[in-house]
Coordinates of C-alpha atoms in Angstrom, one line a residue:
Chain A
M42 CA 139.1 72.1 183.6
Q43 CA 141.5 72.7 180.8
N44 CA 142.2 69.4 180.4
I45 CA 138.8 67.9 179.4
N46 CA 138.2 71.0 177.2
A47 CA 141.4 69.6 176.2
T48 CA 140.2 65.7 175.7
F49 CA 136.9 67.3 173.7
T50 CA 138.2 69.7 171.3
I51 CA 140.6 66.6 170.8
A52 CA 138.1 64.0 170.3
F53 CA 136.1 66.5 168.0
R54 CA 138.7 67.0 165.7
D55 CA 138.7 63.7 164.9
I56 CA 135.4 63.1 163.7
A57 CA 135.3 66.5 162.3
K58 CA 138.9 65.1 160.5
L59 CA 136.3 61.6 159.5
L60 CA 133.5 64.0 158.3
R61 CA 135.3 65.3 155.5
D62 CA 137.6 62.9 153.9
R63 CA 135.5 60.6 151.6
T64 CA 137.7 58.7 151.1
R65 CA 138.3 57.6 154.4
I66 CA 134.4 56.6 154.9
M67 CA 134.8 54.9 151.8
A68 CA 137.9 53.0 152.6
S69 CA 136.3 51.6 156.0
F70 CA 132.6 50.6 154.7
I71 CA 135.2 48.6 152.6
F72 CA 136.7 46.1 154.1
P73 CA 133.5 45.0 156.2
I74 CA 131.7 45.1 152.7
I75 CA 134.4 42.3 151.5
F76 CA 133.9 40.8 154.6
I77 CA 129.9 40.3 155.1
G78 CA 128.9 40.8 151.1
V79 CA 132.3 38.6 149.6
L80 CA 133.3 35.9 152.2
G81 CA 130.5 36.2 154.0
T82 CA 128.0 35.2 151.5
S83 CA 130.0 32.8 149.7
L84 CA 130.1 30.8 153.3
Q85 CA 126.8 30.8 154.2
Q86 CA 126.3 29.6 150.5
N87 CA 128.6 26.6 150.8
L88 CA 128.8 25.7 154.0
A89 CA 125.9 27.4 156.3
E90 CA 124.1 23.4 156.1
G91 CA 125.9 22.2 158.8
L92 CA 126.9 25.5 161.2
G93 CA 122.6 25.2 162.5
Y94 CA 123.0 29.0 162.7
N95 CA 123.3 31.8 159.3
F96 CA 126.7 32.6 159.5
L97 CA 125.9 36.0 158.0
V98 CA 125.2 37.4 161.1
F99 CA 127.6 35.7 163.1
V100 CA 129.6 36.9 160.9
L101 CA 128.4 40.7 161.1
T102 CA 128.5 40.5 164.7
G103 CA 132.3 39.5 165.2
V104 CA 132.6 42.2 162.2
L105 CA 131.5 44.9 164.2
G106 CA 133.8 43.5 167.2
Q107 CA 136.9 43.3 164.7
T108 CA 136.1 47.2 163.4
L109 CA 136.1 48.8 166.9
F110 CA 138.8 46.9 168.0
Q111 CA 140.8 47.7 164.2
S112 CA 139.9 51.6 164.7
T113 CA 140.5 52.8 166.9
S114 CA 143.5 50.9 167.9
A115 CA 144.5 51.9 164.5
G116 CA 144.0 55.8 165.0
I117 CA 145.6 55.4 168.3
I118 CA 149.0 54.4 166.1
S119 CA 148.7 58.0 164.3
L120 CA 149.9 59.5 166.3
V121 CA 153.1 58.5 165.7
E122 CA 152.9 60.2 162.7
D123 CA 151.3 62.7 163.2
R124 CA 153.1 64.5 166.0
Q125 CA 155.9 64.8 163.3
N126 CA 154.2 67.1 160.9
D127 CA 149.6 68.1 161.9
F128 CA 147.9 69.3 164.0
A129 CA 149.5 66.9 166.7
Q130 CA 152.9 68.9 167.2
E131 CA 150.1 71.9 168.9
M132 CA 148.8 69.1 171.1
F133 CA 152.3 67.9 172.3
I134 CA 152.8 71.7 172.8
A135 CA 149.8 72.6 174.9
P136 CA 150.2 72.9 178.2
I137 CA 147.8 70.0 179.1
S138 CA 148.7 66.3 180.4
R139 CA 150.1 63.9 178.1
Y140 CA 147.1 62.0 179.6
S141 CA 144.3 63.9 178.4
I142 CA 146.0 63.6 175.3
L143 CA 145.9 60.0 174.7
L144 CA 142.0 60.5 176.2
G145 CA 141.2 63.0 173.9
K146 CA 142.1 60.4 171.1
I147 CA 140.8 57.7 172.7
L148 CA 137.4 58.9 172.8
G149 CA 137.7 60.8 169.2
E150 CA 138.7 57.3 167.1
T151 CA 135.3 55.5 169.9
L152 CA 133.1 57.4 168.6
V153 CA 134.8 57.5 164.7
S154 CA 134.0 54.1 164.8
L155 CA 130.5 54.5 166.2
M156 CA 129.8 55.7 162.7
Q157 CA 131.6 53.2 160.6
I158 CA 129.7 50.2 162.3
I159 CA 126.2 51.8 162.3
G160 CA 127.2 51.7 158.6
I161 CA 127.8 48.6 159.1
V162 CA 124.8 47.5 160.3
A163 CA 123.0 49.3 157.9
F164 CA 125.2 47.3 155.4
G165 CA 123.6 44.5 156.8
Y166 CA 119.9 45.1 156.9
I167 CA 120.2 46.5 153.5
M168 CA 122.0 42.9 152.8
G169 CA 118.3 41.2 154.2
I170 CA 120.8 39.4 156.7
P171 CA 117.9 38.3 159.6
L172 CA 119.4 40.8 162.9
D173 CA 117.5 40.5 166.0
I174 CA 116.8 44.9 166.8
F175 CA 116.4 43.7 170.3
S176 CA 119.9 42.2 170.5
L177 CA 121.5 44.6 168.5
L178 CA 120.4 47.6 171.1
R179 CA 121.5 45.5 173.5
L180 CA 124.9 46.0 172.6
I181 CA 125.2 49.8 173.2
P182 CA 127.3 49.7 176.5
F183 CA 129.3 47.3 175.2
V184 CA 129.7 48.4 172.1
F185 CA 131.5 51.5 173.8
V186 CA 134.1 49.4 176.1
V187 CA 135.3 47.1 172.8
A188 CA 136.1 50.6 171.6
F189 CA 138.2 51.5 174.1
F190 CA 138.9 48.3 174.5
G191 CA 141.2 48.7 171.5
G192 CA 141.9 52.1 172.1
A193 CA 144.2 51.0 175.2
F194 CA 145.4 48.5 173.0
G195 CA 146.2 50.8 170.8
V196 CA 147.9 53.1 173.2
F197 CA 150.2 50.1 174.9
V198 CA 151.4 49.4 171.6
M199 CA 152.4 52.6 169.9
S200 CA 154.0 53.0 173.3
N201 CA 157.1 50.7 172.5
L202 CA 156.9 51.9 168.5
S203 CA 160.0 54.0 168.5
D204 CA 159.1 55.7 164.7
Q205 CA 156.3 56.4 161.9
R206 CA 158.4 53.3 160.4
A207 CA 158.2 51.0 163.0
A208 CA 154.6 51.4 162.9
N209 CA 153.6 50.8 159.7
Q210 CA 156.0 47.5 159.7
I211 CA 154.9 45.5 162.9
F212 CA 150.6 47.3 163.5
P213 CA 149.2 45.3 160.7
F214 CA 151.4 42.3 162.0
I215 CA 149.8 42.2 165.3
L216 CA 146.6 43.0 163.9
F217 CA 145.7 41.3 160.7
P218 CA 146.8 37.7 162.9
Q219 CA 144.0 38.5 165.4
F220 CA 141.8 38.2 162.4
F221 CA 141.4 35.5 162.0
L222 CA 142.8 34.1 165.9
A223 CA 139.9 35.6 167.2
G224 CA 136.8 34.2 164.7
V225 CA 135.5 37.1 163.5
F226 CA 134.9 35.4 160.5
N227 CA 135.6 32.0 160.3
P228 CA 134.7 29.6 163.7
I229 CA 137.3 29.2 166.1
Q230 CA 135.5 26.6 169.1
Q231 CA 137.9 24.4 167.9
L232 CA 141.6 24.5 166.7
P233 CA 144.9 23.0 166.5
L234 CA 146.9 23.4 170.0
P235 CA 149.1 25.7 168.8
I236 CA 146.8 27.7 167.7
L237 CA 144.6 27.5 170.2
I238 CA 147.3 29.4 172.6
A239 CA 147.4 32.0 169.9
S240 CA 143.9 32.8 170.4
R241 CA 142.9 32.5 173.2
I242 CA 145.9 35.4 173.5
A243 CA 145.2 37.7 170.7
P244 CA 143.4 40.6 172.4
M245 CA 140.7 41.1 169.8
T246 CA 139.3 37.4 170.5
Y247 CA 137.6 38.9 173.9
A248 CA 136.0 41.6 172.1
V249 CA 135.1 40.0 169.5
D250 CA 133.1 37.2 171.8
L251 CA 131.9 40.0 174.5
L252 CA 129.9 41.7 171.3
R253 CA 129.2 38.1 170.0
S254 CA 127.8 36.3 173.9
V255 CA 125.5 39.7 174.8
Y256 CA 124.5 39.4 171.1
Y257 CA 123.0 35.9 171.4
Y258 CA 122.8 35.4 174.9
G259 CA 119.1 33.5 175.6
K260 CA 119.7 32.2 171.9
P261 CA 119.6 28.3 171.5
E262 CA 122.9 29.0 168.6
Y263 CA 124.3 30.6 172.1
D264 CA 126.6 27.0 172.6
K265 CA 127.8 27.7 168.9
T266 CA 128.7 30.9 168.3
V267 CA 129.6 32.1 171.5
L268 CA 132.8 30.7 173.1
F269 CA 132.5 32.4 177.1
N270 CA 130.0 33.8 178.6
P271 CA 129.9 37.7 179.1
A272 CA 131.0 38.4 182.3
L273 CA 133.8 36.4 181.8
N274 CA 134.2 38.5 178.4
L275 CA 133.7 41.8 180.0
S276 CA 135.9 41.2 182.7
V277 CA 139.1 40.0 180.7
V278 CA 138.8 43.1 178.3
A279 CA 138.1 45.6 181.8
G280 CA 140.7 44.2 182.8
L281 CA 143.4 44.0 179.9
G282 CA 141.6 47.1 178.7
I283 CA 143.0 49.0 182.0
I284 CA 146.8 47.2 182.0
F285 CA 147.0 47.9 178.7
L286 CA 146.3 51.5 178.9
V287 CA 148.1 52.5 182.4
V288 CA 151.1 50.9 181.2
G289 CA 150.8 52.0 177.4
T290 CA 150.3 55.5 179.0
Y291 CA 153.3 55.5 181.1
I292 CA 155.8 54.0 179.0
F293 CA 154.9 56.3 176.2
V294 CA 154.9 59.3 179.0
K295 CA 158.2 58.3 180.3
N296 CA 159.5 58.3 176.8
E297 CA 157.9 61.0 175.2
R298 CA 160.9 63.3 176.4
N299 CA 163.5 60.8 177.4
K300 CA 165.2 60.0 174.2
Chain B
M69 CA 165.6 85.5 186.6
S70 CA 167.4 88.4 186.5
A71 CA 165.4 91.5 185.3
N72 CA 165.0 91.2 181.9
H73 CA 165.8 87.7 180.6
V74 CA 163.1 85.5 179.4
I75 CA 165.2 82.6 178.6
E76 CA 168.0 81.1 180.6
V77 CA 170.1 78.7 179.8
Q78 CA 173.1 77.1 181.8
D79 CA 175.4 74.9 180.9
L80 CA 173.0 72.2 178.7
V81 CA 174.3 69.3 177.7
K82 CA 171.8 66.6 176.1
R83 CA 173.1 63.4 174.9
Y84 CA 171.2 60.9 173.4
K85 CA 170.0 57.7 174.3
G86 CA 173.0 55.1 173.1
A87 CA 174.6 58.2 171.6
E88 CA 178.9 58.3 172.1
K89 CA 179.1 62.0 171.8
N90 CA 177.1 65.3 173.0
S91 CA 174.2 66.8 170.8
V92 CA 174.4 69.4 173.2
D93 CA 178.2 70.2 175.5
G94 CA 177.9 72.9 177.6
I95 CA 175.6 75.8 176.5
T96 CA 175.7 79.0 178.2
F97 CA 173.2 82.0 177.2
Y98 CA 170.3 84.1 177.8
V99 CA 167.8 86.7 176.0
E100 CA 167.0 89.7 176.6
E101 CA 163.2 89.7 177.6
G102 CA 161.4 91.4 173.9
S103 CA 164.6 90.9 171.9
F104 CA 165.1 89.6 168.7
F105 CA 167.6 86.8 169.2
S106 CA 169.2 84.7 166.9
L107 CA 170.1 81.3 167.7
L108 CA 172.2 79.6 163.7
G109 CA 174.2 77.3 162.9
P110 CA 174.6 74.0 160.9
N111 CA 172.8 70.6 160.0
G112 CA 173.5 69.1 163.0
A113 CA 175.1 71.6 164.9
G114 CA 172.5 71.2 168.0
K115 CA 170.3 74.1 167.0
T116 CA 166.5 71.7 166.4
T117 CA 167.7 69.7 170.1
T118 CA 168.1 72.8 171.7
I119 CA 164.9 74.5 171.0
S120 CA 163.0 71.3 171.6
I121 CA 164.7 71.1 175.2
L122 CA 163.4 74.5 175.2
T123 CA 160.0 74.3 174.3
T124 CA 159.7 70.9 176.9
L125 CA 159.6 68.5 174.2
L126 CA 162.8 66.9 175.2
S127 CA 164.7 66.1 178.2
H128 CA 168.3 67.3 178.7
T129 CA 171.1 65.4 180.8
T130 CA 172.1 68.1 182.3
G131 CA 172.3 71.8 182.9
S132 CA 169.0 74.5 183.6
V133 CA 167.4 76.0 181.4
K134 CA 164.3 78.8 182.5
I135 CA 161.8 79.7 180.6
A136 CA 160.5 83.5 182.4
G137 CA 161.3 82.0 185.3
H138 CA 159.6 78.6 185.0
N139 CA 162.3 75.4 185.3
V140 CA 161.2 73.9 181.8
E141 CA 161.8 69.9 183.4
S142 CA 159.8 70.5 186.7
E143 CA 157.2 73.6 185.7
S144 CA 156.5 71.9 181.7
S145 CA 153.0 73.1 181.8
Q146 CA 153.9 76.6 182.8
V147 CA 156.7 77.4 180.7
R148 CA 154.4 75.8 178.1
Q149 CA 151.7 78.5 178.9
Q150 CA 154.1 81.4 178.2
I151 CA 155.5 80.2 175.1
G152 CA 154.4 79.5 171.1
V153 CA 155.9 77.5 168.6
I154 CA 156.0 77.7 164.6
F155 CA 157.4 74.8 163.6
Q156 CA 159.8 73.7 160.8
N157 CA 157.1 70.9 159.7
P158 CA 153.5 72.8 159.2
S159 CA 151.7 72.3 162.2
L160 CA 148.5 73.3 160.9
D161 CA 145.3 70.7 160.2
R162 CA 144.8 70.4 156.2
N163 CA 141.7 69.2 156.4
L164 CA 139.9 72.0 159.0
T165 CA 139.2 75.3 158.1
A166 CA 142.0 77.8 159.2
E167 CA 139.4 79.0 162.1
E168 CA 138.8 75.8 163.2
N169 CA 142.3 75.4 163.1
I170 CA 142.8 78.7 165.5
R171 CA 139.8 76.9 167.5
F172 CA 140.9 74.3 168.5
H173 CA 144.5 75.8 169.5
A174 CA 142.2 78.5 171.3
N175 CA 140.5 75.7 173.0
L176 CA 143.2 73.3 174.0
Y177 CA 144.9 76.5 175.7
N178 CA 141.5 76.7 178.0
L179 CA 140.4 80.4 175.8
Y180 CA 137.0 79.5 175.4
P181 CA 134.7 76.7 176.6
F182 CA 134.9 73.9 173.4
M183 CA 132.2 74.3 171.0
P184 CA 131.5 72.4 168.2
T185 CA 130.8 74.7 165.7
F186 CA 131.5 78.5 165.4
S187 CA 128.2 80.1 165.9
L188 CA 127.9 78.9 168.9
M189 CA 131.6 80.4 170.3
A190 CA 131.9 83.5 172.6
D191 CA 131.4 86.6 171.4
S192 CA 134.9 87.7 172.3
Y193 CA 136.2 85.1 170.7
K194 CA 133.9 86.0 167.0
K195 CA 135.7 89.5 166.8
K196 CA 139.0 88.0 168.2
V197 CA 139.1 85.7 164.4
S198 CA 137.6 88.3 162.8
E199 CA 140.1 90.5 163.5
L200 CA 143.5 88.5 163.0
A201 CA 141.5 86.8 159.6
S202 CA 141.7 91.1 158.8
V203 CA 145.4 91.6 159.9
V204 CA 147.0 88.8 158.0
G205 CA 144.1 89.5 155.2
L206 CA 142.3 86.2 155.2
E207 CA 139.4 87.1 155.6
K208 CA 137.5 85.9 152.8
D209 CA 139.0 82.1 153.3
M210 CA 138.6 81.7 156.7
F211 CA 136.3 79.3 156.9
K212 CA 138.5 77.5 153.9
P213 CA 140.1 74.1 154.0
V214 CA 143.6 74.5 154.9
K215 CA 144.4 72.9 152.0
D216 CA 143.5 75.6 149.9
L217 CA 145.4 77.8 151.0
S218 CA 149.4 79.1 150.0
G219 CA 152.3 78.6 151.7
G220 CA 152.5 82.0 152.9
M221 CA 149.0 82.2 154.2
K222 CA 149.6 78.9 156.2
R223 CA 152.5 80.3 158.1
K224 CA 151.1 82.8 158.7
L225 CA 147.7 81.3 160.2
E226 CA 150.7 79.6 161.9
I227 CA 151.5 82.8 163.3
I228 CA 148.1 84.1 164.3
R229 CA 147.4 81.5 166.2
S230 CA 150.2 80.7 168.0
L231 CA 150.0 83.9 169.4
M232 CA 146.3 83.6 169.9
H233 CA 147.4 82.3 174.3
Q234 CA 149.9 86.0 174.4
P235 CA 152.9 83.7 174.5
R236 CA 155.7 86.1 175.9
V237 CA 158.3 84.3 173.3
L238 CA 158.0 83.8 170.0
F239 CA 159.9 80.3 168.9
L240 CA 160.8 79.7 165.3
D241 CA 162.7 77.0 164.4
E242 CA 163.3 77.6 160.3
P243 CA 159.7 79.5 159.9
T244 CA 160.7 80.6 156.3
T245 CA 161.7 76.9 154.8
G246 CA 159.8 75.9 151.5
L247 CA 158.6 79.4 150.9
D248 CA 158.9 81.9 148.1
P249 CA 161.2 84.8 148.3
V250 CA 157.3 86.9 148.1
S251 CA 155.8 84.8 150.8
R252 CA 159.3 84.8 153.1
Q253 CA 160.0 89.1 153.0
N254 CA 155.5 88.6 153.8
V255 CA 156.1 87.0 156.8
W256 CA 159.1 88.5 158.1
K257 CA 157.3 91.5 157.6
Y258 CA 154.6 90.8 160.0
L259 CA 156.6 88.8 162.3
K260 CA 158.9 92.0 162.5
D261 CA 155.3 94.4 163.0
I262 CA 154.3 92.0 165.9
Q263 CA 158.2 91.9 167.3
Q264 CA 158.1 95.7 167.6
K265 CA 154.0 96.2 168.3
G266 CA 154.4 94.3 171.8
D267 CA 156.2 92.5 174.2
I268 CA 157.5 89.7 172.5
T269 CA 160.7 88.2 172.4
I270 CA 160.9 86.0 169.4
F271 CA 163.5 83.4 169.6
L272 CA 164.8 82.3 166.5
T273 CA 166.9 79.5 164.3
T274 CA 167.1 79.5 160.7
H275 CA 169.7 78.7 157.5
Y276 CA 168.8 82.3 155.5
L277 CA 171.5 83.9 157.3
E278 CA 169.7 87.7 155.8
E279 CA 167.4 86.6 158.0
A280 CA 168.9 86.8 161.4
E281 CA 170.9 90.2 160.4
S282 CA 168.3 92.3 162.1
S283 CA 168.5 90.4 165.3
D284 CA 169.9 92.2 168.1
Y285 CA 171.2 89.1 169.0
I286 CA 173.2 85.9 167.9
C287 CA 174.6 83.4 168.9
I288 CA 176.1 80.9 166.6
I289 CA 176.6 76.9 167.8
D290 CA 178.4 74.3 166.4
E291 CA 179.5 70.2 166.8
G292 CA 176.8 71.4 170.1
T293 CA 179.2 74.0 171.2
I294 CA 178.6 77.9 170.7
V295 CA 181.7 79.3 168.5
S296 CA 181.2 83.0 168.2
R297 CA 178.1 85.4 169.6
G298 CA 176.8 89.2 170.0
T299 CA 176.0 91.5 168.3
P300 CA 175.6 90.9 164.6
A301 CA 178.1 93.8 163.6
E302 CA 180.0 92.4 166.2
I303 CA 180.6 88.9 164.9
K304 CA 181.1 90.3 161.5
Q305 CA 184.1 92.9 162.9
S306 CA 185.4 90.0 165.6
L307 CA 186.6 88.0 162.5
I308 CA 186.2 89.5 158.8
Q309 CA 188.9 91.6 157.8
N310 CA 187.6 94.7 156.4
Y311 CA 189.4 95.0 152.9
I312 CA 189.3 97.8 149.9
T313 CA 190.1 96.3 146.4
I314 CA 192.0 99.2 144.2
N315 CA 194.1 99.5 140.8
A316 CA 195.4 101.4 138.4
A317 CA 195.5 102.0 134.3
D318 CA 199.4 102.3 135.9
S319 CA 199.5 99.3 138.5
K320 CA 202.8 99.4 139.0
K321 CA 202.7 102.6 140.3
L322 CA 199.9 102.3 142.1
G323 CA 202.2 99.6 143.8
A324 CA 205.1 101.0 144.4
E325 CA 202.8 103.8 146.7
L326 CA 201.1 101.2 148.0
Q327 CA 204.6 100.3 149.5
K328 CA 206.3 103.2 150.1
S329 CA 202.9 104.3 152.5
K330 CA 203.7 100.9 154.6
L331 CA 200.7 99.9 153.5
D332 CA 199.2 96.1 154.7
F333 CA 198.7 94.8 151.1
S334 CA 198.3 91.4 148.6
G335 CA 198.0 91.5 144.7
S336 CA 199.9 93.0 142.2
G337 CA 197.2 94.9 140.4
P338 CA 194.1 94.6 141.1
F339 CA 195.1 95.3 145.1
I340 CA 193.2 94.2 148.1
V341 CA 194.6 96.8 151.0
K342 CA 193.4 95.4 154.9
L343 CA 191.8 98.3 156.9
T344 CA 194.0 97.5 159.5
K345 CA 195.7 100.7 160.8
H346 CA 193.5 102.9 158.2
S347 CA 190.3 103.5 157.7
A348 CA 188.9 103.3 153.5
Q349 CA 188.6 107.0 153.5
S350 CA 192.1 107.4 155.0
V351 CA 193.6 105.0 152.5
I352 CA 192.3 107.0 149.6
Q353 CA 193.9 109.9 150.6
M354 CA 197.2 108.6 150.1
I355 CA 197.3 107.3 146.8
R356 CA 197.6 110.2 144.2
T357 CA 197.9 107.8 141.4
P358 CA 194.6 107.8 139.7
L359 CA 192.6 104.4 140.6
T360 CA 190.6 102.5 137.5
T361 CA 188.6 100.5 140.7
L362 CA 187.9 100.9 143.8
D363 CA 186.0 98.9 145.9
I364 CA 184.9 98.8 149.8
H365 CA 184.2 95.1 151.7
A366 CA 181.8 95.3 153.8
P367 CA 180.5 91.7 155.1
S368 CA 177.8 90.3 155.1
L369 CA 177.0 88.3 158.5
E370 CA 177.6 85.3 156.0
D371 CA 180.9 85.5 155.1
A372 CA 181.4 86.1 158.8
Y373 CA 179.2 82.8 159.4
V374 CA 181.1 80.9 157.2
E375 CA 184.3 81.6 157.9
I376 CA 183.9 80.7 162.0
I377 CA 182.3 78.0 161.2
T378 CA 185.1 76.8 159.0
K379 CA 187.3 77.6 161.4
N380 CA 185.8 75.4 164.0
H381 CA 185.6 72.6 161.4
A382 CA 189.2 73.4 160.8
K383 CA 190.2 72.8 164.0
H384 CA 188.4 69.4 165.2

């Protein structure tokens, strides 16, 4: 009971923090706006004819997956920084298990990323992107899965980072290439072999493709926009997510006190 | 656990991974329940390592540490329930209000069920918060973001927050670093009030030695070992030579008189007379030459500390 109470408290704190931090709210929309509004529209204007599908819908569904994955993983990584100043010290000294801290943090960051994607979808409608509302609604359960997957990935990366400096240097290096490897705004069905291998190793690929495969399921564009079927994507995301979470949490708890 | 030892540290050793020597090298000490204990030492002496082990944040290499009868390794959760910690760096969430910082603490310690707003919290919680706010004078600012509070206010808020779950030991790791003198005095006045009213044990590490003057017991740690221990008076007495400084218009006459009385002195005006065999009173009674200077040297804890650390470094 104590741990459940703590998990909710930690999750709620993340949301309360987001709602008070206007700069962070603005910043979290800037990337999607650049991707969809600038990159997406320019590619749509110049390349869309040969594609056979609406490129902006393709980019927006990709950005949804990328935002959920990135936002939760980055939120977890921030624990490295938090624990040296800030309220996180309080969490680590409280009589609660490390598992509830990580779980609360994943839950909180998941909710934070959900708020962000609501903004992105609204932005899509404002821009007049022809989004299918029923397909979007179908995404709801998978949105949680992808956010949780990002959180698990964050725990795994964090458990292997010793300090804030390492986190700041290494995390972008692990994250940014995945934008392109996962095909957030570039079709990746055909790639040169080395890139193809890297693309299929990148966890974000499955996060993005899971959402796209559910969104495009049963539509004529399905074959051109999706890599794997939803069941395969879901199995990879769930399987990898559990491995990341279990291994990451184990290493984190072990290293935490044992310096 | 012995009847009134709330902290028991036995042969504690900590060697960090890959380090060539022990950061804490076999220290043993006890802290009595309800007392005010200070751990002093220069930077890198092992203070923060020790406090991290005692507060369950770090594993030790060998030895045993018990807080309120619980082993810090195997019963860390029970230990955490019994302690409050004020960290060197502020541990408040700046974007949240003072009340939210307290509420989240109370939730983490399972004192009240979690509720997303103050108005939904239990009445007993609301009452407690208003009581605490009036104690530290935060009534008006309880619902303001913490970033708008002064440094001293923030420290006080952290202290009241750490007392919410009624810990038996309050650990303070250099609690007044970065505060202005007025805020520092204010925080200390409040801390002493708490200690005198309740049965709480205070475990302090500090650089400001005058803050440790009122401790019941002090351990001085250097290079991982305890180099001196005792009450502040004992530490001062055991190390510092008490002496008086005297001089006279006719310093030659005074010198001759000191020589004749076989007092242990140095200098040729002013003279330093060591108070090894005689008290200051009896030295003055022996002297007939009219004095122009009379200064009784009363050593501070800082003098003793500097002497201990300097001597210890000279040994190595």
